Coordinates of C-alpha atoms in Angstrom, one line a residue:
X133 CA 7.4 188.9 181.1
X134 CA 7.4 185.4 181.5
X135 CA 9.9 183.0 183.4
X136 CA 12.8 181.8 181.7
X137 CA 16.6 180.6 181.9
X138 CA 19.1 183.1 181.8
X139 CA 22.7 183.5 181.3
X140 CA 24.7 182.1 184.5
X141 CA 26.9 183.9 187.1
X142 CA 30.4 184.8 187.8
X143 CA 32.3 185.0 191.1
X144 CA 34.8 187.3 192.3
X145 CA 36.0 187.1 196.3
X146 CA 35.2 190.1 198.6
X147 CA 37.0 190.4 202.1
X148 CA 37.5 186.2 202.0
X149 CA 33.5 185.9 200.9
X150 CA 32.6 184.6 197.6
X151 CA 30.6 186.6 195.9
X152 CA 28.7 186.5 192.6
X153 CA 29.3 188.8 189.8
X154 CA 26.3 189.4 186.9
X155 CA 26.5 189.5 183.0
X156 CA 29.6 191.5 182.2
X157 CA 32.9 190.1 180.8
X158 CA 34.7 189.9 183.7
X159 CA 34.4 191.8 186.9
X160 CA 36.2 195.2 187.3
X161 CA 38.7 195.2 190.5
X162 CA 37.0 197.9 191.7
X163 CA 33.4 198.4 190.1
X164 CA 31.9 201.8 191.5
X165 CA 29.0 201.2 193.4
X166 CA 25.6 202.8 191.6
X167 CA 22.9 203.8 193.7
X168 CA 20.0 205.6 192.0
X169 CA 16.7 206.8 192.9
X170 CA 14.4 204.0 193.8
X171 CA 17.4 201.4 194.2
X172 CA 15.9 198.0 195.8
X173 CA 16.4 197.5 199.4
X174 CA 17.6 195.0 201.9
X175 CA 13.7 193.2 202.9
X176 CA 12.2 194.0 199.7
X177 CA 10.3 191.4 197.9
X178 CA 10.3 191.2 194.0
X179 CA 7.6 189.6 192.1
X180 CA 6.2 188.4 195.7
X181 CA 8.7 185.8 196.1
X182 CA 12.4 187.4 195.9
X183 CA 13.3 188.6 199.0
X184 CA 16.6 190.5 198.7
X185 CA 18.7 190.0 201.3
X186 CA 22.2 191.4 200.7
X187 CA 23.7 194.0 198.3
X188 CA 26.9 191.9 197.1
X189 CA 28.3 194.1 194.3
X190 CA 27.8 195.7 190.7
X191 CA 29.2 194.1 187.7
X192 CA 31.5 195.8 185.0
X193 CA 27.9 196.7 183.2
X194 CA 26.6 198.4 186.1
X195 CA 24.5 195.6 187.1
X196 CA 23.7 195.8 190.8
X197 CA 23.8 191.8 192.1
X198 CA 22.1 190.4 195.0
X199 CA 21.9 187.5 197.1
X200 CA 18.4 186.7 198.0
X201 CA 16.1 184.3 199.5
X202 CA 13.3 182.5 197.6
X203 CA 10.7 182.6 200.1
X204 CA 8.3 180.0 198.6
X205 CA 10.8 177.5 198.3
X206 CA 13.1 179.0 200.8
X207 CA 16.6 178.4 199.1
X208 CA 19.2 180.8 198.3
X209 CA 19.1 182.8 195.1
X210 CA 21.3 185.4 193.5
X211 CA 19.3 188.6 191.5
X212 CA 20.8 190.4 188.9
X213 CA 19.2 194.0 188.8
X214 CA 19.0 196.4 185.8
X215 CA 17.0 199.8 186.0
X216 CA 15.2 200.8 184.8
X217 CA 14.1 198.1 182.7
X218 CA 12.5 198.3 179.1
X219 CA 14.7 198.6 176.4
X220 CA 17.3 199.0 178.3
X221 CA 17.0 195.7 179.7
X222 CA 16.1 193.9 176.7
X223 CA 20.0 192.3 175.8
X224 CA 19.8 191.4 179.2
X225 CA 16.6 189.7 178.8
X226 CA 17.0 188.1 175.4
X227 CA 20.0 186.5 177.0
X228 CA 17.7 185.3 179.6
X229 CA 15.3 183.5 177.2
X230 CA 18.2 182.2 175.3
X231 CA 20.3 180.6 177.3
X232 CA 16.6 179.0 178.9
X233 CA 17.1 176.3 176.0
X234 CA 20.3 174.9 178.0
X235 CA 20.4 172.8 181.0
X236 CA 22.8 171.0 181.9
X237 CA 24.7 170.2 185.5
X238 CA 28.1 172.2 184.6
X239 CA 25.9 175.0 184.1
X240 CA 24.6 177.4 186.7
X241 CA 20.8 177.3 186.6
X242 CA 18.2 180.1 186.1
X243 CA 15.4 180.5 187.6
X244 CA 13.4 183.9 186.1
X245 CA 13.8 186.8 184.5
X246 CA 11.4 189.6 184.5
X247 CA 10.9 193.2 183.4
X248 CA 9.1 195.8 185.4
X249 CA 9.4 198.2 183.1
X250 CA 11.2 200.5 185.6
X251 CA 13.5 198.0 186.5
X252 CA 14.6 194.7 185.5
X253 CA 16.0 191.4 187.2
X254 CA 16.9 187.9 186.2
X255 CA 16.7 185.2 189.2
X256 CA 19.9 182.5 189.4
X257 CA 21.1 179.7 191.3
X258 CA 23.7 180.7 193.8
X259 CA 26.2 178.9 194.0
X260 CA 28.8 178.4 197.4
X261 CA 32.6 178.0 196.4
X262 CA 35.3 180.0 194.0
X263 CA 36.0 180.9 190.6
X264 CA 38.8 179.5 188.8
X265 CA 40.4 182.6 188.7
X266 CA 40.6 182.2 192.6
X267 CA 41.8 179.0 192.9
X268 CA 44.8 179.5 190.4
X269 CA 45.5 182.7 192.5
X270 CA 46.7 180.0 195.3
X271 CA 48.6 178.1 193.6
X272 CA 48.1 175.9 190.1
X273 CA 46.2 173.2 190.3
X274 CA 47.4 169.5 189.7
X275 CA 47.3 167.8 185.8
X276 CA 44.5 165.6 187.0
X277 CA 42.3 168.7 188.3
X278 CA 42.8 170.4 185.6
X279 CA 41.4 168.0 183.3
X280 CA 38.7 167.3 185.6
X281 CA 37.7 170.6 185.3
X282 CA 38.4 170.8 181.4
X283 CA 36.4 168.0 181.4
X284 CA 33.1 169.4 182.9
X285 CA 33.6 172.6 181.3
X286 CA 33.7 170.9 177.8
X287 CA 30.7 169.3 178.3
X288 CA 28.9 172.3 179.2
X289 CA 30.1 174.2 175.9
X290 CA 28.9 170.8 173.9
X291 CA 25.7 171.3 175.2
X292 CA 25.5 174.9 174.5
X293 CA 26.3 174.1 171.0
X294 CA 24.0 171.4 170.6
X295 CA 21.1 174.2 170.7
X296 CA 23.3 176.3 168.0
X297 CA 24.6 178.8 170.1
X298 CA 27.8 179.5 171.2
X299 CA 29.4 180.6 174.9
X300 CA 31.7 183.2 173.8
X301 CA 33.0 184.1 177.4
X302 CA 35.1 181.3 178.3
X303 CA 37.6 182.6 180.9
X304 CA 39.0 181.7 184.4
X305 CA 36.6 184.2 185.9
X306 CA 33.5 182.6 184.2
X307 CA 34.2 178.9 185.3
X308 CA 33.2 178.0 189.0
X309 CA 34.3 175.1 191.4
X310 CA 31.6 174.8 194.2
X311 CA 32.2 173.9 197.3
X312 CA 30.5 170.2 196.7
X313 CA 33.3 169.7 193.9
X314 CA 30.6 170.5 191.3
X315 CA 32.8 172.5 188.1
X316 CA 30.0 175.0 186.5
X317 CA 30.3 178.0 183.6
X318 CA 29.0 181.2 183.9
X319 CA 27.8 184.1 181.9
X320 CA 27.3 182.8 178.4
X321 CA 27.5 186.2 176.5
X322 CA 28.4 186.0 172.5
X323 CA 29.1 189.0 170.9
X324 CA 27.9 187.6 167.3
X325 CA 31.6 187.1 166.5
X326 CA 32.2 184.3 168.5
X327 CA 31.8 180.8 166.7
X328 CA 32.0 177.3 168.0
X329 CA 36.0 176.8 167.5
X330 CA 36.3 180.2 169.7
X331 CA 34.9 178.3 173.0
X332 CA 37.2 175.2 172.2
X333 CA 40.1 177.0 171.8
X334 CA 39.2 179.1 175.3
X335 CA 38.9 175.2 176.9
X336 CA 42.2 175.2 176.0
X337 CA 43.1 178.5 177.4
X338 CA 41.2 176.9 180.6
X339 CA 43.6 174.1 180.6
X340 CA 47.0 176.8 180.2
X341 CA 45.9 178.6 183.1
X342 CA 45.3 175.9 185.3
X343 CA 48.6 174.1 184.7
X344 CA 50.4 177.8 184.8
X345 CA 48.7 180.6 186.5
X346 CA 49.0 182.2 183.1
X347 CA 46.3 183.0 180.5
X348 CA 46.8 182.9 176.8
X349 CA 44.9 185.7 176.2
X350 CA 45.4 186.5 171.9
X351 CA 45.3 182.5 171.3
X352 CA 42.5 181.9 173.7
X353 CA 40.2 184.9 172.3
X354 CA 40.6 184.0 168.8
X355 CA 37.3 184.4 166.5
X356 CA 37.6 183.1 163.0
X357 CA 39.9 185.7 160.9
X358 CA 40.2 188.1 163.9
X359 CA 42.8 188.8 166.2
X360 CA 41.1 189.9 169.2
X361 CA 42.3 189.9 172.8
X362 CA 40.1 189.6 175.7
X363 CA 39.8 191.9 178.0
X364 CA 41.0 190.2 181.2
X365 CA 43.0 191.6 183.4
X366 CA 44.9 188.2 184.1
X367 CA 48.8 187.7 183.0
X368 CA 49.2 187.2 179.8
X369 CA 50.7 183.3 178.9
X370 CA 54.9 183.1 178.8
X371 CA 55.9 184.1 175.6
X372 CA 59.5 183.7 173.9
X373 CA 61.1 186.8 172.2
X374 CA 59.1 186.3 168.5
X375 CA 55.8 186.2 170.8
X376 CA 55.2 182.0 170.6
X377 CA 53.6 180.8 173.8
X378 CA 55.6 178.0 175.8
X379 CA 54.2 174.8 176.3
X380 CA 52.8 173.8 180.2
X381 CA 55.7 171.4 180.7
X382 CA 58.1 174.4 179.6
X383 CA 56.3 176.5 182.6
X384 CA 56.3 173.8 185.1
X385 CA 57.5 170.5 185.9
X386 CA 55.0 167.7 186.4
X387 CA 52.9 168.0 183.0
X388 CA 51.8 164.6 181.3
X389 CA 53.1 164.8 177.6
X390 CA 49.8 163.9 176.6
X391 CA 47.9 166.9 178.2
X392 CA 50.8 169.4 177.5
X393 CA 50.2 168.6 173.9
X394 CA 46.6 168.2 173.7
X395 CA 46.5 172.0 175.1
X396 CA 48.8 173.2 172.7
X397 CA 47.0 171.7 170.0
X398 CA 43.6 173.6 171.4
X399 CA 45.4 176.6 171.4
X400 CA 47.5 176.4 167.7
X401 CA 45.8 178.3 164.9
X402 CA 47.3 176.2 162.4
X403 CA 45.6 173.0 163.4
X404 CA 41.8 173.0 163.4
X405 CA 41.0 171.9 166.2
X406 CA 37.6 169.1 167.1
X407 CA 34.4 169.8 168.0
X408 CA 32.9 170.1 171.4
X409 CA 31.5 166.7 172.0
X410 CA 34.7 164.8 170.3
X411 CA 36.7 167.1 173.1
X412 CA 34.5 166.5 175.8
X413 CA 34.6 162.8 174.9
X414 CA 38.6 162.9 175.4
X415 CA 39.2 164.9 178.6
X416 CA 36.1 162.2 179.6
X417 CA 38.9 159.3 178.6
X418 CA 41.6 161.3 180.5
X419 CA 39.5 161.7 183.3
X420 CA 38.3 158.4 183.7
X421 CA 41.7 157.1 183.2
X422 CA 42.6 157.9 187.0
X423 CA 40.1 155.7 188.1
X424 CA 41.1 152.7 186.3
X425 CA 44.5 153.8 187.7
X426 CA 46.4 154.1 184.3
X427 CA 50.2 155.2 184.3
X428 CA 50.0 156.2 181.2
X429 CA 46.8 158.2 180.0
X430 CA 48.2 157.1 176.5
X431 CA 47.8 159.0 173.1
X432 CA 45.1 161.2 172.3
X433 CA 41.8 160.2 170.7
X434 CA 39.1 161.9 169.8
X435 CA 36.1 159.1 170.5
X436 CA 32.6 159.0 172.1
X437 CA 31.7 158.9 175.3
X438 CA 31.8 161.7 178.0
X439 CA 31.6 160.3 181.6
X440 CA 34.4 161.4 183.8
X441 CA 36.2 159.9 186.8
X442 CA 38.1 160.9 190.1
X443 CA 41.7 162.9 190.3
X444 CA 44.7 160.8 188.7
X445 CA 46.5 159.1 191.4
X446 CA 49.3 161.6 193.0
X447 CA 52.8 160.3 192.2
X448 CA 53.2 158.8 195.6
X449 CA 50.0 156.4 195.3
X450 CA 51.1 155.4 192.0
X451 CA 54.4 154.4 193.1
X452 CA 52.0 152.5 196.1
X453 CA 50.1 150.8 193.3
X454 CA 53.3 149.9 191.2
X455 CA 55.0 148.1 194.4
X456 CA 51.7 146.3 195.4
X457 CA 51.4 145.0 192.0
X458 CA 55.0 143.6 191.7
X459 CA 54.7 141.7 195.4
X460 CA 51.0 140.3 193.9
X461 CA 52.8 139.2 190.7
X462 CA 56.2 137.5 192.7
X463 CA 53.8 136.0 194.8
X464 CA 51.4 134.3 192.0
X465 CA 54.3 133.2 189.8
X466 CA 55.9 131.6 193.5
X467 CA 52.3 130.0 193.6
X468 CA 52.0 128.8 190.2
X469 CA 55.6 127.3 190.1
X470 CA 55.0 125.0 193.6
X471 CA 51.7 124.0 192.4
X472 CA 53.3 123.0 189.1
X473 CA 56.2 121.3 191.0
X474 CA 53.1 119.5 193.0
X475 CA 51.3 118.3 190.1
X476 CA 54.3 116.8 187.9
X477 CA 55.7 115.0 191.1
X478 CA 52.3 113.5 191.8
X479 CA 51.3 112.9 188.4
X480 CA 54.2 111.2 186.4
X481 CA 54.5 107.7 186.3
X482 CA 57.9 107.6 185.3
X483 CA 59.2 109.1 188.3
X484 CA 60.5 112.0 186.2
X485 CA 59.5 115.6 187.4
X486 CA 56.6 117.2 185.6
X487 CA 57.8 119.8 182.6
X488 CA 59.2 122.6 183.4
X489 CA 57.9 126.3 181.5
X490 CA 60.8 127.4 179.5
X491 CA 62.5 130.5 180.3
X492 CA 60.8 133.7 179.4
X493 CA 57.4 132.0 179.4
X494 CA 54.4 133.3 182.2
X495 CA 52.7 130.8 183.9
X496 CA 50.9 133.4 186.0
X497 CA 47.0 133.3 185.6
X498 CA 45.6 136.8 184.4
X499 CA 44.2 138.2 187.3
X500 CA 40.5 139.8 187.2
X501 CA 40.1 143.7 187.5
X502 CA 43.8 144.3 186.1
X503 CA 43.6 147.3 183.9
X504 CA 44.9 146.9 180.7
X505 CA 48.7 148.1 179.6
X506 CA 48.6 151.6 178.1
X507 CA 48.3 152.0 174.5
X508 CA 51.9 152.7 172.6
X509 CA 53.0 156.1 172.0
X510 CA 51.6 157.3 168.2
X511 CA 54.6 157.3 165.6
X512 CA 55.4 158.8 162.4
X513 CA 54.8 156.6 159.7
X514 CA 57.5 156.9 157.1
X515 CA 55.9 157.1 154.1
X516 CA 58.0 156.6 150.7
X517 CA 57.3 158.3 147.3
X518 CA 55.9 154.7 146.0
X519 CA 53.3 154.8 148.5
X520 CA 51.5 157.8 147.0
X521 CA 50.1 158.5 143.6
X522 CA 47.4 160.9 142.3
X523 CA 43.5 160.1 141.6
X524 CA 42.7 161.7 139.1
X525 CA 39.1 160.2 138.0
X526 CA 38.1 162.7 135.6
X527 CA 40.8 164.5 134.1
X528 CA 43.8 164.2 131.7
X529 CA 46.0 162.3 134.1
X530 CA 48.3 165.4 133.3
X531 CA 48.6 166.5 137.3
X532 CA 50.2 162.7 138.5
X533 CA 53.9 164.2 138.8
X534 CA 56.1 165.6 141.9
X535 CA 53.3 163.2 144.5
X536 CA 56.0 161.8 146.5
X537 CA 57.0 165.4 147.2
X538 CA 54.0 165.6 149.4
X539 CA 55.5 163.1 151.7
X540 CA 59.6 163.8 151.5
X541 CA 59.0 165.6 154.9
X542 CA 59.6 169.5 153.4
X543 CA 56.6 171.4 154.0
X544 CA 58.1 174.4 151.5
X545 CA 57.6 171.7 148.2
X546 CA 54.7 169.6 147.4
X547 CA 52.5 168.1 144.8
X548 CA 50.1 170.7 143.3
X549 CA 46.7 170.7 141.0
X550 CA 47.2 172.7 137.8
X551 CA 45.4 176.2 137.8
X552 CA 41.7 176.4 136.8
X553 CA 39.0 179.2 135.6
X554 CA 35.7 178.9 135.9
X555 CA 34.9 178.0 139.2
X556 CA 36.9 176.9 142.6
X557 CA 35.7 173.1 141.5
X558 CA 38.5 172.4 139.3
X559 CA 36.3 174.5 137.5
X560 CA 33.3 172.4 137.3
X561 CA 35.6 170.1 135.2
X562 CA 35.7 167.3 137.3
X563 CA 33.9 166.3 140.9
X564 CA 37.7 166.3 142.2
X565 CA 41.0 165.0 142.8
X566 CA 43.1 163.0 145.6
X567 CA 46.5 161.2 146.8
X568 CA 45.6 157.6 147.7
X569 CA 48.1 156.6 150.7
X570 CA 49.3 153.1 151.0
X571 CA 50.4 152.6 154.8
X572 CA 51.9 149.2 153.7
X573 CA 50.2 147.2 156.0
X574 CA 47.1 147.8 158.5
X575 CA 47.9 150.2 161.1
X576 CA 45.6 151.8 163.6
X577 CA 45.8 155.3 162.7
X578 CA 45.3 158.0 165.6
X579 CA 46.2 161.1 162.8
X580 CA 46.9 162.3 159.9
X581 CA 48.0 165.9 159.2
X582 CA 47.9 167.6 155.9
X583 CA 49.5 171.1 155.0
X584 CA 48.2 172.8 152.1
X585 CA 49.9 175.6 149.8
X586 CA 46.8 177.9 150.9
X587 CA 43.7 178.0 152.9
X588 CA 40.4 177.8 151.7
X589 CA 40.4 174.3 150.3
X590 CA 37.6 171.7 151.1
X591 CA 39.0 168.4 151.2
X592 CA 37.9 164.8 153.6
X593 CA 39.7 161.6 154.2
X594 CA 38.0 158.6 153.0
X595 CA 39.3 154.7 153.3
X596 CA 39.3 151.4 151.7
X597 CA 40.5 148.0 151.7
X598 CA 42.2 147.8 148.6
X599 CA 44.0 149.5 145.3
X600 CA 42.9 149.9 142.1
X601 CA 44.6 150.0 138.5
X602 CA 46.6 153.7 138.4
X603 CA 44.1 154.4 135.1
X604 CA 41.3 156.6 134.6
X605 CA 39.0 153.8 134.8
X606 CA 40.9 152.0 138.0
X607 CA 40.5 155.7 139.5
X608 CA 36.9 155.9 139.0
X609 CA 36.5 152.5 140.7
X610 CA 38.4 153.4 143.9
X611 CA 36.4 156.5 144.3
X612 CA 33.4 154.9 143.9
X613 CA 34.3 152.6 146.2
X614 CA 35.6 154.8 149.1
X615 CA 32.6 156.1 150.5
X616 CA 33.6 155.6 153.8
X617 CA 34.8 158.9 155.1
X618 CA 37.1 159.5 158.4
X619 CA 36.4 162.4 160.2
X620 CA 34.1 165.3 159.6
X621 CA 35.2 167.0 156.1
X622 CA 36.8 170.8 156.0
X623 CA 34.9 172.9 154.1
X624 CA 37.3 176.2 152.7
X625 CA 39.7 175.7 155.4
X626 CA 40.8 178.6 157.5
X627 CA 44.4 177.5 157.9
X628 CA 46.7 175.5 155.8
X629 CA 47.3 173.2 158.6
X630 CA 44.4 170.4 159.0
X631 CA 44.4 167.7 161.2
X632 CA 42.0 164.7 160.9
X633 CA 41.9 163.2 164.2
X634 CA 38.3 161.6 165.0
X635 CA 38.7 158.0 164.3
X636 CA 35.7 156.0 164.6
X637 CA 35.5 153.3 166.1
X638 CA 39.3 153.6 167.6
X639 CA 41.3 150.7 167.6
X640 CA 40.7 149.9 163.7
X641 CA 43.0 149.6 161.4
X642 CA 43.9 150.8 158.0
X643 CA 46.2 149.9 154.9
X644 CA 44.5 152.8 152.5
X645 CA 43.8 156.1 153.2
X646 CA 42.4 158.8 150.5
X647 CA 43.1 162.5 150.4
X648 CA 39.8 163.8 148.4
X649 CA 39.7 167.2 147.3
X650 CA 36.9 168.8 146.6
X651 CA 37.2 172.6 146.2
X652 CA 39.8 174.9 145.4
X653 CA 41.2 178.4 147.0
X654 CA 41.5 181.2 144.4
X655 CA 44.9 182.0 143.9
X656 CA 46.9 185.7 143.8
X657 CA 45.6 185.5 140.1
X658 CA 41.6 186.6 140.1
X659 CA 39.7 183.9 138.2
X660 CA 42.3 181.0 138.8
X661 CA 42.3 178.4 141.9
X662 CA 45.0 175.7 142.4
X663 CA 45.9 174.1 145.6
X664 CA 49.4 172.3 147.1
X665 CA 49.8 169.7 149.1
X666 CA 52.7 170.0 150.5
X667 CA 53.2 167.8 153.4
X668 CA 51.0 164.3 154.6
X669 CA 52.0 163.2 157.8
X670 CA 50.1 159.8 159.5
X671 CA 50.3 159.2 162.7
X672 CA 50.0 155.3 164.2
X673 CA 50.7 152.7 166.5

């Protein structure tokens, strides 16, 4: 069979060693050791260039793994060994020739993978240093390694699903810290259940465990309408009596509020969550924040851009930074006053004193290479019943009542669409329906949350720049006049809960925002479908 990339490797420690596990889901604690007739050998050379050099262990599939020495270009390699080989081997392989379309450096590499017929082997990188599982086993780590490692991790899932697969086997034991610093995943393995939003919600679970030594294991292991558990033997996250996980900052002290909620907004059902490369492109923010030596990451966005920086400065340096800055900014304002005292004495003709800057006002130059302030915390914005009406382009204009309902801030009443036969598209009456949402004035808008009577809704969030008359003709015009969208759209939403969050570019602003509506869930009543909006919450600063 010919070359190709593989799935990558897991670690487990044995006697103080790392050592590398194969393809299985997690190593067992105590894997039985399987010898069988014709087992490879310590010396022996596969394919004329392997040469094994050390039996390590098995893997919970009965895998035997090896570390071995490529002796062409004499570097380290691990071998994964199935036999005998054939069909028997072929997951194995097909894995192998899969995961070949992915390369990427938070990935481990593969080198070959080949089937003997009576046995079968894939060649990997090895890799020197510890699993996360191991390094949470000393201790948890610090908020800025653990979005460091988020970070890389997310970028390896976004290039997984670039190609149209998915990971599905996103767990402490399957992310690696080498000992260079380099963050890498292991064992991509989907089951066919697994979908995109089950590895984001797992970087989530990535970033529980690292802040708490605890894994989330129902909420991390989610597929889309299942309620699966992995099968980890790691502690389960720390649960209240009805079974709701607490928050990092609830475990320990020491949390940012912005990463605290950004992993419990992974790891919530009800809140769809962003895709790979938006998530990468945050933890990149949060991670390159620490270089630029931020005190405040600020609020979440989910924007371009992936590079990542150093660790977060530790308390203690920050406190450093803060002093240094306040001596530099006494001694400039000192500077700037006695060369202002200079220049009036020298310069007036009258003999008078030069003017004095009124109180309150800086006459300190702006120095280069000052980061700049933090952007203010997100807010509520409290939105009135006159600053919400229906769009109703093609109907009767007999659905405009009970609107400012959706904004009164009770989730258990709303506004709500009549009910329709025919089809889930108002059925096939009219293209759709809205809530246009005056903010008042322009605000930069980092969210806005919607929570519908039922799932299984499509709906998007357009903008504009202005209103139109609240007529059937004035409706038409402001539809056709939104075409800018915000966000992705949700197409028959799992949840009721949806969360449009990827504002592009950040930092503009918006007076009018549109709730479109596009498809409608079938109610209790076969051959009907009518939808709620109960609640519209927007988020800005």
């Amino acid at each position: 069979m010919p070359s190709s990339t593989g799935p990558s490797i897991d670690t487990i420690s044995e006697g103080g060693r790392v050592t590398q596990v194969g393809e299985g889901q997690e190593a067992d604690e105590a894997a039985p050791s399987v010898m069988t007739f014709g087992a490879p050998a310590v010396g022996e050379i596969l394919a004329e260039r392997y040469e094994l050099a050390e039996h390590i262990n098995d893997d919970s599939a009965g895998r035997q793994v090896w570390r071995g020495v490529d002796v062409i270009l004499r570097r380290p390699v691990a071998v994964v060994l199935r036999y005998p080989g054939g069909d028997s081997a072929k997951e194995m392989l097909q894995a192998a020739v899969a995961a070949s379309r992915v390369i990427h450096p938070n990935l481990v590499g593969v080198y070959d993978a080949i089937d003997e017929e009576d046995r079968a082997y894939v060649v990997r990188e090895w890799v020197d240093g510890h699993s996360l599982r191991e390094l949470v086993a000393d201790g948890v780590l610090d908020p800025a390694r653990a979005t460091s490692i988020a970070h890389a991790v997310s970028g390896a899932i976004s290039a997984i699903h670039a190609t149209g697969m998915v990971h599905g086997n996103l767990h402490p034991g399957t992310v690696m810290v080498g000992d260079d610093g380099r963050v890498v995943l292991a064992d991509a393995r989907t089951d066919g259940a697994d979908t995109p939003e089950t590895d984001v919600r797992a970087v989530g679970g990535i970033l529980y465990y690292a802040l708490t030594g605890h894994w989330p294991h129902t909420e991390a292991s989610l597929t889309a309408g299942s309620t699966r558990r992995s099968r980890s033997p790691l502690p389960d996250a720390v649960r209240d009596a009805s079974g709701t996980i607490a928050a990092p900052r609830q475990v320990r002290a020491g949390v940012p509020a912005y990463l605290d909620d950004l992993t419990m907004d992974l790891l919530d059902s009800q809140l769809a969550v962003p895709s790979s490369d938006v998530l990468a492109a945050e933890l990149g923010r949060l991670d390159a924040a620490a270089e630029e030596h931020y005190l405040d990451s600020g609020p979440l966005r989910f924007t371009s851009g992936d590079d990542g920086g150093p660790d977060l400065p530790t308390p203690g340096n920050r406190k450093m930074l803060i002093g240094i800055a306040a001596l530099l900014v006494i001694a400039l304002v000192g500077l700037s006053l006695g060369i202002n005292a200079l220049v009036g004495n020298g310069d007036s003709t009258d003999g008078q004193a030069g003017p004095t800057p009124s109180t309150g006002t800086s006459t300190q130059p702006a120095v280069a290479g000052d980061p700049e302030p933090p952007a203010a915390t997100p807010r509520k914005v409290n939105l009135k019943g006159n600053q919400v009406r229906v769009i109703d382009p093609d109907g009767t204009r007999s659905e405009l009542d009970d609107v400012e309902k959706a904004v009164d801030g009770d989730s258990n009443e709303g506004w709500e669409t009549e009910s329709y036969r025919g089809g889930s598209k108002f059925g096939n009456a009219k293209s759709g329906m809205g809530i246009l949402i005056n903010l008042g004035e322009p605000r930069e808008v980092t969210s806005v949350q919607v929570v519908f009577s039922d799932p299984g809704v499509s709906a998007e969030l357009r903008w504009g720049t202005k209103d139109f008359p609240a007529s059937a003709s004035g409706d038409r015009a402001l539809v056709a006049a939104y075409t800018n969208r915000i966000g992705n759209p949700f197409e028959k939403t799992e949840n009721t809960n949806v969360l449009f969050n990827q504002f592009v570019p950040p930092g503009q602003k918006y007076q009018y925002l549109m709730l479109w509506i596009t498809d409608l869930p079938e109610t209790e009543s076969s051959g009907r479908y009518k939808i709620g909006v109960q609640e519209i919450t927007v988020q800005s600063r």
